[in-house]
Amino acid sequence: MIRLDNISLTFPGFAIENIDLTIREKDFFALIGPTGSGKSVLLEIIMGLIPFSSGKLLFKEKDMGQTPVEKRRLALVYQDFALFPHLSVAHNILYGIRYHGIKKDEGHKRLDDLTNILGLKRILDRKPHNLSGGEKQRVALARALILNPAVLLLDEPLSALDPEFHGEAKNLLKQIHQDMGMTIVMVSHNFGDVMYLANRGAVIHQGRICQTGDITTLFEKPDSLFTARFVGMKNIMPARILQGNVRIEGSDAVIETSVVPDIEQGYMGIRPEDIVLLSQGADNPGNSANRFCGTITRVASQGMFVEVRVESGSLNFEAAWPRRYLRDLQIAPGREATIAFSPQSVHIFQHQPY
Amino acid sequence: MIRLDNISLTFPGFAIENIDLTIREKDFFALIGPTGSGKSVLLEIIMGLIPFSSGKLLFKEKDMGQTPVEKRRLALVYQDFALFPHLSVAHNILYGIRYHGIKKDEGHKRLDDLTNILGLKRILDRKPHNLSGGEKQRVALARALILNPAVLLLDEPLSALDPEFHGEAKNLLKQIHQDMGMTIVMVSHNFGDVMYLANRGAVIHQGRICQTGDITTLFEKPDSLFTARFVGMKNIMPARILQGNVRIEGSDAVIETSVVPDIEQGYMGIRPEDIVLLSQGADNPGNSANRFCGTITRVASQGMFVEVRVESGSLNFEAAWPRRYLRDLQIAPGREATIAFSPQSVHIFQHQPY
Amino acid sequence: MVFSLPVILLLTVPLIKMTTGPSLAMLWETLGDKDVLLAIARSLGLSLTAGLLAFAFGTPLSYLLARKDFPGKKIIEGIIDLPVMIPHPVVGIAILSLAGRTHAFGRFLSGMGIEIMGTRTGIVTVLIFVGIPFYVNTVKAGFESVPVRLEYASRTLGAGTFETFRRVTLPLTWRHMVLGIIMCTARAISEFGAVVIVAYHPMTAPVMIYERFTAYGLKYSQPVAVWLILLSLALFIVLRMMSRSAVQYHR
Amino acid sequence: MVFSLPVILLLTVPLIKMTTGPSLAMLWETLGDKDVLLAIARSLGLSLTAGLLAFAFGTPLSYLLARKDFPGKKIIEGIIDLPVMIPHPVVGIAILSLAGRTHAFGRFLSGMGIEIMGTRTGIVTVLIFVGIPFYVNTVKAGFESVPVRLEYASRTLGAGTFETFRRVTLPLTWRHMVLGIIMCTARAISEFGAVVIVAYHPMTAPVMIYERFTAYGLKYSQPVAVWLILLSLALFIVLRMMSRSAVQYHR
């Protein structure tokens, strides 16, 4: 649907370099990265608000680089929503219809539909400055959706909302994607949100793409240290691959993995929630090749789960277990614990410089 | 250590009403609430930056209401850190020593210690605008800690940091609390952070205290609908208490609970992670009095866990299970599932108006 | 608080004293003087002309300065602020030196039938010179207070640049433009030093006040001064009210 | 861009034309004229005095306006902006009407030996009147640019209010104060209409330019005007450079 082909752009003190991206029809595509990584700039490049210096931007295989913003049939919803302060909610939503050849009747019909779906009926006559964050967002979405855009671009759609509205807004975006069959590109720095919403994505760091693909793949098989840390991979240890097994540097431990990569040296990572506690009443995974006995050295509560550190010889494992274990299984520092993780949860990746 | 006794204060369009709070020595006390609830104002009242209109503020049982800010021996670290832009990092940190009768030698010794602990050695000569968010925060902490304050007040200490620095900063605060044996009062709207750091807290909503006590109690036994929602309680259903059992309104279901409150009508809530899946290879809690058979209607990924909705008759349960279940137990919409939860995880609370 | 009192007193006491000085009868009598009315009307008319010309020529410049970055922008901004710093008679002399017939430009002007010395054209030119910084800076601040993202949002919704200006930028900044016109006009009304060089006649109100002062003394200049000050104050109050409503959208 | 050109040309061409008009020899000769040098020095000296007095009396007021909310604040802010709107000769007449011996205050002043008409005291009073808005508004903006939280932070670290001002607020705003003094001084140097009413003598540079213009014509007033404009431009350039460094901490 949208393809970025080797796009580069240099600002003073910042550069976007050789970006290749393909966004497919009906994708919910996430551009993920820390603040200042250049992900919002990519959104503005796709929208046509910022010109790029080299490369190609294709839309349905046609070059879109020279198309003016207002002709692209893309819609962008900004993080701060950018509602027109002098117009009522209704007039904000109807703003664009005249430029898309939508008749007045049709426009009002769509307005009706959208206000029903988004629950905006009661606030149609209000001015934006009287709205809550969640309401503002829904108005901004309605203003974009009424035009039936080919692609919806979202700039950090959830970060300006209070935590109370967070869950609701997330569900709304998911619903829009599913019900309207829309292609969505979202910028986010929160991997939890991305996991919930997107099906594909790209991790961006310092103006370059680190990794792109299915969200599950990014999450489970990060191919660089940066991506691994960013998606919450823990238990990252330097490793050496010997005869199909992983040997941790500075330890005798040999670890089984299901996918043996074609490298000699790299890093091993295991997601903390993939490390299970072998104990009466807790998980008993069928196949637990990798078993370690150790001592619990730290238990820290993280809301619905607890972060537990287990020391086994010279190795330190970090696991995330349900909070209930504290009560039901008397997890506490100083206790012995046997932990295990399946070969599928052992991920090997190379250390890349960025 | 610090006691707020019936403190009230009215601003145009906003009021703090009848606040009673006790912060004990060595507490890590959290003031929790949504944006605009008045929690930061409480911090400034304790610090003496905002005068209150009625009530008493006691410090070690002595009235502190009239003590000027600079004599209170409290330290406040602002959300945006409020570093002095014209002074180097070293001079920022040393700013207050002359007012606390700390000799120059002693001041430099403490500076040395703190820069070692907080890893500020390399940046001592820099000006604040050259620092990253995490560095700024550590400088602000050092500037406060060098004075050995009786109490450290933190205003949303984590929300101005990029997600990458979040975990590190959280550990640092925990370490400061543990190693220095300091009393800390923190304002936060993120319950995850509060769970990790604080031992006691108060939930604030619209200028009033909803609930105060141990963090675990707030988390597990919210006593109002607001607190329950705020701490992530799910499966909230209107309930009636009959003969020591809970009966869900509009359903035949009877649910066992371990603590029967002395009310007739109210709400039931169960944390989503307390609902377990009865299945080969998954959790098998010893005592599962509350069992429900149903169908999985929705599975949504939330990062390291998945949010699963199970429909059983007229009831809808929401559970949070490890991500691994997707792979190991083939959790998917449409599948049958038997769920259970222990009587200890069934919480009953009254609906309070605020 | 007490330290601030001298400043407040200095700014208010003389004005109050002066406006309450002349008797009502004298003020009324002055209104009957056709020359006075004419001079005040002329001051207001020429100043408003300067304000409107500032609007016509200053608006594009303000937009340019608020929205674009280009080499030499700092210098242009400096040039805009310059008139405030130029001694008033010097402004008059500089404008006059434009029109000298010894220069090509001067000959070109007189060839076009444009006279500066002693004409309304000359006065308006001088008034634009002293008033334009007030217009440009006010309207520039107005444009700057409209987030670029609002204009971008409009374009993503299909509106072209002109439509975006008409439907988003203009509704959010016309108050600043009115404000700028009033400020420029008020500044122009108050000008004396530059005007008196370029044109003693046709006589503007400040020149008349000066003439009456030198010819007949303080007492006879006061009534005219009071009427002029009431006009300025009226403009000033409209201005303060406008400027509150101009910022209302930008909280 | 093209639309903005007339404004830029209007502001630059006359000044360039005028400063390049007189020959170097004439400019040099003017410098030999003791009266001219004295008038320029007097203008600078009296204006600087006004600037320094604005600093002394205006700083507490600026702090008050930047930091506190109190009933009547809007009115005080209005009063501060007033002088820009008052026609210049009217300012002179208002100040003079203060000193009339028919009033108690006038008699009090003359009893103190303070004369306004035709004295340096009178000129400085008038110059403060026209210059103080520039000082107060600049320094107020300076104080406003220092977040209150910085002052609060200082107090939580044990510094009292005075120490906080000395170690935090002052280091962050002294540039604005210097800037304010320069702006007030530059505005005072350019004043003519108010000064000429209060004191024709002792003669300031703008009055001298006017006198030479009326007595001998354009050509003889130009060299003095050029020297005065060079002084103003020098101040202006210092000002622009200062104002960049004044905002450097507030990115």
Coordinates of N, CA and C in Angstrom, one line a residue, chain D residues 74-224:
Chain D
K74 N -4.3 44.3 36.4 CA -4.6 44.6 35.0 C -4.5 46.1 34.8
I75 N -5.0 46.9 35.8 CA -5.0 48.3 35.7 C -3.6 48.9 35.7
I76 N -2.8 48.3 36.7 CA -1.4 48.7 36.8 C -0.7 48.5 35.5
E77 N -1.0 47.3 34.9 CA -0.3 46.9 33.6 C -0.7 47.9 32.5
G78 N -2.0 48.3 32.6 CA -2.5 49.3 31.6 C -1.8 50.6 31.8
I79 N -1.6 51.0 33.0 CA -1.0 52.3 33.3 C 0.5 52.3 32.8
I80 N 1.2 51.2 33.0 CA 2.5 51.1 32.5 C 2.6 51.2 31.0
D81 N 1.6 50.7 30.3 CA 1.7 50.8 28.8 C 1.2 52.1 28.3
L82 N 0.6 52.9 29.2 CA 0.0 54.2 28.8 C 0.9 55.1 28.0
P83 N 2.1 55.4 28.5 CA 3.0 56.4 27.9 C 3.2 56.3 26.4
V84 N 3.2 55.0 25.9 CA 3.4 54.8 24.4 C 2.2 55.5 23.6
M85 N 1.1 55.6 24.2 CA -0.1 56.0 23.6 C -0.4 57.5 23.7
I86 N 0.3 58.2 24.7 CA 0.1 59.6 24.9 C 0.9 60.4 23.9
P87 N 0.2 61.3 23.2 CA 0.9 62.2 22.2 C 2.1 62.9 23.0
H88 N 3.2 63.0 22.3 CA 4.4 63.4 23.0 C 4.3 64.8 23.5
P89 N 3.8 65.8 22.8 CA 3.7 67.1 23.4 C 2.8 67.1 24.7
V90 N 1.8 66.3 24.6 CA 0.9 66.2 25.7 C 1.6 65.7 27.0
V91 N 2.5 64.8 26.8 CA 3.3 64.4 27.9 C 4.1 65.5 28.6
G92 N 4.7 66.4 27.7 CA 5.4 67.5 28.2 C 4.4 68.5 29.0
I93 N 3.3 68.7 28.4 CA 2.3 69.6 29.0 C 1.8 69.0 30.3
A94 N 1.6 67.7 30.4 CA 1.1 67.1 31.6 C 2.2 67.3 32.7
I95 N 3.4 67.0 32.4 CA 4.5 67.1 33.4 C 4.6 68.6 33.9
L96 N 4.5 69.5 32.9 CA 4.6 70.9 33.3 C 3.4 71.3 34.2
S97 N 2.2 70.8 34.0 CA 1.1 71.2 34.8 C 1.2 70.7 36.2
L98 N 2.1 69.7 36.4 CA 2.5 69.3 37.8 C 3.1 70.4 38.6
A99 N 3.9 71.2 37.9 CA 4.8 72.1 38.6 C 4.2 73.5 38.8
G100 N 2.9 73.7 38.2 CA 2.3 75.0 38.4 C 2.3 75.5 39.8
R101 N 2.6 76.7 40.1 CA 2.7 77.2 41.4 C 1.3 77.4 42.0
T102 N 0.3 77.3 41.2 CA -1.1 77.5 41.7 C -1.5 76.3 42.5
H103 N -0.8 75.1 42.4 CA -1.2 73.9 43.1 C -0.3 73.6 44.3
A104 N -0.9 72.9 45.3 CA -0.1 72.5 46.5 C 1.2 71.8 46.1
F105 N 1.0 70.8 45.2 CA 2.1 70.0 44.8 C 3.2 70.8 44.1
G106 N 2.8 71.7 43.3 CA 3.7 72.6 42.6 C 4.5 73.5 43.6
R107 N 3.8 74.0 44.6 CA 4.4 74.8 45.6 C 5.4 74.0 46.4
F108 N 5.0 72.7 46.7 CA 5.8 71.8 47.5 C 7.1 71.6 46.7
L109 N 7.0 71.3 45.4 CA 8.2 71.1 44.6 C 9.1 72.3 44.6
S110 N 8.5 73.5 44.3 CA 9.4 74.7 44.2 C 10.0 75.0 45.6
G111 N 9.2 74.7 46.7 CA 9.7 74.8 48.1 C 10.9 74.0 48.3
M112 N 10.9 72.8 47.7 CA 12.1 71.9 47.7 C 13.2 72.3 46.8
G113 N 13.0 73.4 46.1 CA 14.0 73.8 45.2 C 14.0 73.0 43.9
I114 N 12.9 72.3 43.6 CA 12.9 71.5 42.4 C 12.1 72.3 41.3
E115 N 12.8 72.6 40.3 CA 12.1 73.2 39.1 C 12.0 72.2 38.0
I116 N 11.0 72.3 37.2 CA 10.8 71.4 36.1 C 11.0 72.1 34.8
M117 N 10.4 73.3 34.6 CA 10.4 74.0 33.4 C 11.9 74.4 33.1
G118 N 12.4 74.0 31.9 CA 13.7 74.4 31.5 C 14.9 73.9 32.4
T119 N 14.7 72.8 33.0 CA 15.8 72.2 33.8 C 16.1 70.8 33.4
R120 N 17.3 70.3 33.9 CA 17.6 68.9 33.6 C 16.6 68.0 34.4
T121 N 16.2 68.4 35.6 CA 15.2 67.6 36.3 C 14.0 67.4 35.5
G122 N 13.5 68.4 34.9 CA 12.3 68.3 34.1 C 12.5 67.4 32.9
I123 N 13.7 67.5 32.2 CA 13.9 66.6 31.1 C 14.0 65.2 31.5
V124 N 14.7 64.9 32.6 CA 14.8 63.5 33.1 C 13.4 63.0 33.5
T125 N 12.6 63.8 34.1 CA 11.2 63.4 34.5 C 10.5 62.9 33.2
V126 N 10.5 63.8 32.2 CA 9.8 63.5 31.0 C 10.4 62.2 30.3
L127 N 11.7 62.1 30.4 CA 12.3 60.9 29.7 C 12.0 59.6 30.5
I128 N 11.9 59.7 31.8 CA 11.5 58.5 32.6 C 10.0 58.1 32.1
F129 N 9.2 59.2 32.0 CA 7.8 59.0 31.7 C 7.7 58.2 30.4
V130 N 8.4 58.6 29.4 CA 8.3 57.9 28.1 C 9.1 56.6 28.0
G131 N 10.1 56.5 28.9 CA 11.0 55.3 28.8 C 10.6 54.1 29.7
I132 N 9.9 54.4 30.8 CA 9.7 53.4 31.8 C 8.9 52.2 31.3
P133 N 7.9 52.3 30.3 CA 7.3 51.1 29.9 C 8.3 50.1 29.2
F134 N 9.3 50.6 28.6 CA 10.3 49.7 27.9 C 11.1 48.9 29.0
Y135 N 11.4 49.7 30.1 CA 12.2 49.0 31.1 C 11.3 47.9 31.8
V136 N 10.1 48.4 32.3 CA 9.3 47.5 33.1 C 8.8 46.2 32.3
N137 N 8.4 46.4 31.0 CA 8.0 45.3 30.2 C 9.1 44.3 29.9
T138 N 10.3 44.8 29.7 CA 11.4 43.9 29.4 C 11.8 43.1 30.6
V139 N 11.9 43.8 31.8 CA 12.3 43.1 33.0 C 11.2 42.2 33.5
K140 N 10.0 42.6 33.4 CA 8.9 41.7 33.7 C 8.9 40.4 32.9
A141 N 9.2 40.5 31.6 CA 9.3 39.3 30.8 C 10.5 38.5 31.3
G142 N 11.5 39.2 31.7 CA 12.7 38.4 32.3 C 12.3 37.6 33.5
F143 N 11.6 38.3 34.4 CA 11.2 37.6 35.7 C 10.3 36.4 35.3
E144 N 9.4 36.7 34.4 CA 8.4 35.6 34.0 C 9.1 34.4 33.4
S145 N 10.2 34.7 32.7 CA 10.9 33.6 32.1 C 11.7 32.7 33.1
V146 N 11.8 33.1 34.3 CA 12.3 32.2 35.4 C 11.2 31.5 36.0
P147 N 11.2 30.1 35.8 CA 10.0 29.4 36.4 C 10.0 29.6 37.9
V148 N 8.8 29.8 38.5 CA 8.7 29.9 39.9 C 9.3 28.7 40.6
R149 N 9.2 27.5 40.0 CA 9.7 26.3 40.6 C 11.2 26.4 40.9
L150 N 11.9 27.2 40.1 CA 13.3 27.4 40.5 C 13.5 28.1 41.8
E151 N 12.7 29.1 42.0 CA 12.7 29.8 43.3 C 12.3 28.9 44.4
Y152 N 11.2 28.2 44.1 CA 10.7 27.2 45.2 C 11.8 26.2 45.5
A153 N 12.5 25.7 44.4 CA 13.5 24.7 44.7 C 14.6 25.3 45.6
S154 N 15.0 26.5 45.3 CA 16.0 27.2 46.1 C 15.6 27.2 47.5
R155 N 14.3 27.6 47.8 CA 13.9 27.7 49.2 C 13.8 26.3 49.8
T156 N 13.4 25.3 49.1 CA 13.4 24.0 49.7 C 14.8 23.5 50.1
L157 N 15.8 24.1 49.4 CA 17.2 23.8 49.8 C 17.8 24.6 50.9
G158 N 16.9 25.5 51.5 CA 17.3 26.2 52.7 C 17.6 27.7 52.5
A159 N 17.5 28.2 51.2 CA 17.8 29.6 51.0 C 16.6 30.4 51.3
G160 N 16.7 31.5 52.0 CA 15.6 32.4 52.3 C 15.2 33.2 51.0
T161 N 14.3 34.1 51.1 CA 13.8 34.8 49.9 C 14.9 35.7 49.3
F162 N 15.6 36.4 50.2 CA 16.6 37.3 49.7 C 17.8 36.5 49.0
E163 N 18.2 35.4 49.7 CA 19.3 34.6 49.1 C 18.8 34.0 47.8
T164 N 17.6 33.6 47.7 CA 17.0 33.0 46.5 C 17.1 34.0 45.4
F165 N 16.7 35.3 45.7 CA 16.7 36.3 44.6 C 18.2 36.5 44.2
R166 N 19.1 36.6 45.2 CA 20.5 36.9 44.8 C 21.2 35.8 44.0
R167 N 20.9 34.5 44.4 CA 21.6 33.4 43.8 C 20.9 32.7 42.6
V168 N 19.6 32.9 42.5 CA 18.8 32.3 41.4 C 18.2 33.3 40.5
T169 N 17.4 34.2 41.0 CA 16.6 35.1 40.2 C 17.5 36.1 39.5
L170 N 18.4 36.7 40.3 CA 19.2 37.8 39.7 C 20.2 37.3 38.6
P171 N 20.9 36.2 38.9 CA 21.8 35.7 37.8 C 21.0 35.4 36.5
L172 N 19.7 35.0 36.6 CA 19.0 34.7 35.4 C 18.3 35.9 34.8
T173 N 18.3 37.0 35.4 CA 17.6 38.2 34.9 C 18.4 39.5 34.8
W174 N 19.7 39.5 35.2 CA 20.4 40.7 35.1 C 20.6 41.2 33.7
R175 N 20.6 40.2 32.8 CA 20.7 40.6 31.4 C 19.5 41.3 30.9
H176 N 18.4 40.9 31.4 CA 17.1 41.6 31.1 C 17.1 43.0 31.6
M177 N 17.8 43.2 32.8 CA 17.8 44.5 33.4 C 18.7 45.4 32.6
V178 N 19.9 44.9 32.2 CA 20.7 45.8 31.3 C 20.0 46.1 30.0
L179 N 19.3 45.1 29.5 CA 18.6 45.3 28.3 C 17.5 46.3 28.5
G180 N 16.8 46.3 29.6 CA 15.8 47.2 29.9 C 16.3 48.6 30.0
I181 N 17.5 48.8 30.7 CA 18.1 50.1 30.8 C 18.5 50.6 29.4
I182 N 19.1 49.8 28.6 CA 19.4 50.3 27.3 C 18.2 50.7 26.5
M183 N 17.1 49.8 26.5 CA 15.9 50.2 25.8 C 15.3 51.5 26.3
C184 N 15.3 51.6 27.6 CA 14.7 52.9 28.2 C 15.6 54.1 27.7
T185 N 16.9 53.9 27.8 CA 17.8 55.0 27.4 C 17.6 55.3 25.9
A186 N 17.6 54.3 25.1 CA 17.4 54.6 23.6 C 16.1 55.3 23.3
R187 N 15.1 54.8 24.0 CA 13.8 55.5 23.8 C 13.9 56.9 24.3
A188 N 14.6 57.2 25.4 CA 14.7 58.5 25.9 C 15.5 59.4 24.9
I189 N 16.6 58.9 24.4 CA 17.4 59.7 23.4 C 16.5 60.1 22.2
S190 N 15.6 59.3 21.8 CA 14.8 59.6 20.6 C 13.7 60.6 20.9
E191 N 13.4 60.9 22.2 CA 12.3 61.7 22.5 C 12.5 63.2 22.1
F192 N 11.5 63.8 21.5 CA 11.6 65.2 21.2 C 10.4 66.0 21.6
G193 N 9.2 65.6 21.2 CA 8.0 66.3 21.5 C 7.8 66.7 22.9
A194 N 8.0 65.8 23.8 CA 7.8 66.0 25.2 C 8.9 66.9 25.8
V195 N 10.1 66.7 25.4 CA 11.3 67.5 25.9 C 11.2 68.9 25.5
V196 N 10.8 69.1 24.2 CA 10.8 70.5 23.7 C 9.8 71.4 24.4
I197 N 8.7 70.8 25.0 CA 7.8 71.5 25.8 C 8.3 71.9 27.1
V198 N 9.0 70.9 27.8 CA 9.5 71.1 29.1 C 10.7 72.0 29.1
A199 N 11.6 71.7 28.2 CA 12.8 72.5 28.2 C 13.4 72.6 26.8
Y200 N 13.3 73.8 26.2 CA 14.0 74.1 25.0 C 15.5 74.2 25.2
H201 N 15.8 74.8 26.4 CA 17.1 74.8 26.9 C 17.1 74.2 28.3
P202 N 18.1 73.5 28.8 CA 19.3 73.1 28.1 C 19.0 72.2 26.9
M203 N 19.7 72.4 25.8 CA 19.2 71.8 24.6 C 19.7 70.4 24.4
T204 N 18.8 69.5 24.1 CA 19.2 68.1 23.8 C 19.4 68.0 22.3
A205 N 20.0 66.9 21.9 CA 20.3 66.7 20.5 C 19.1 66.8 19.6
P206 N 18.0 66.1 19.9 CA 16.8 66.2 19.0 C 16.3 67.6 18.9
V207 N 16.3 68.4 20.0 CA 15.9 69.8 19.9 C 16.8 70.6 19.0
M208 N 18.1 70.3 19.2 CA 19.1 71.0 18.3 C 18.8 70.7 16.9
I209 N 18.5 69.5 16.5 CA 18.3 69.1 15.1 C 17.1 69.9 14.6
Y210 N 16.0 70.0 15.5 CA 14.8 70.7 15.1 C 15.1 72.2 14.9
E211 N 15.9 72.7 15.8 CA 16.3 74.1 15.7 C 17.0 74.5 14.4
R212 N 18.0 73.6 14.2 CA 18.8 73.9 13.0 C 18.0 73.7 11.7
F213 N 17.1 72.7 11.8 CA 16.2 72.5 10.6 C 15.3 73.7 10.3
T214 N 14.7 74.2 11.4 CA 13.8 75.4 11.2 C 14.6 76.7 10.9
A215 N 15.8 76.8 11.5 CA 16.6 78.0 11.3 C 17.3 78.0 10.0
Y216 N 18.0 76.9 9.6 CA 18.9 76.8 8.4 C 18.5 75.9 7.4
G217 N 17.5 75.0 7.6 CA 17.0 74.1 6.6 C 17.6 72.7 6.7
L218 N 17.1 71.8 5.9 CA 17.5 70.4 5.9 C 19.0 70.1 5.9
K219 N 19.7 70.8 5.0 CA 21.1 70.5 4.8 C 21.9 70.7 6.1
Y220 N 21.6 71.7 6.9 CA 22.4 71.9 8.1 C 22.0 71.1 9.3
S221 N 20.8 70.5 9.2 CA 20.4 69.7 10.3 C 20.9 68.2 10.2
Q222 N 21.2 67.9 8.9 CA 21.5 66.5 8.6 C 22.8 66.0 9.4
P223 N 23.9 66.7 9.4 CA 25.1 66.2 10.1 C 24.8 65.8 11.5
V224 N 24.1 66.7 12.2 CA 23.8 66.4 13.6 C 22.9 65.1 13.7

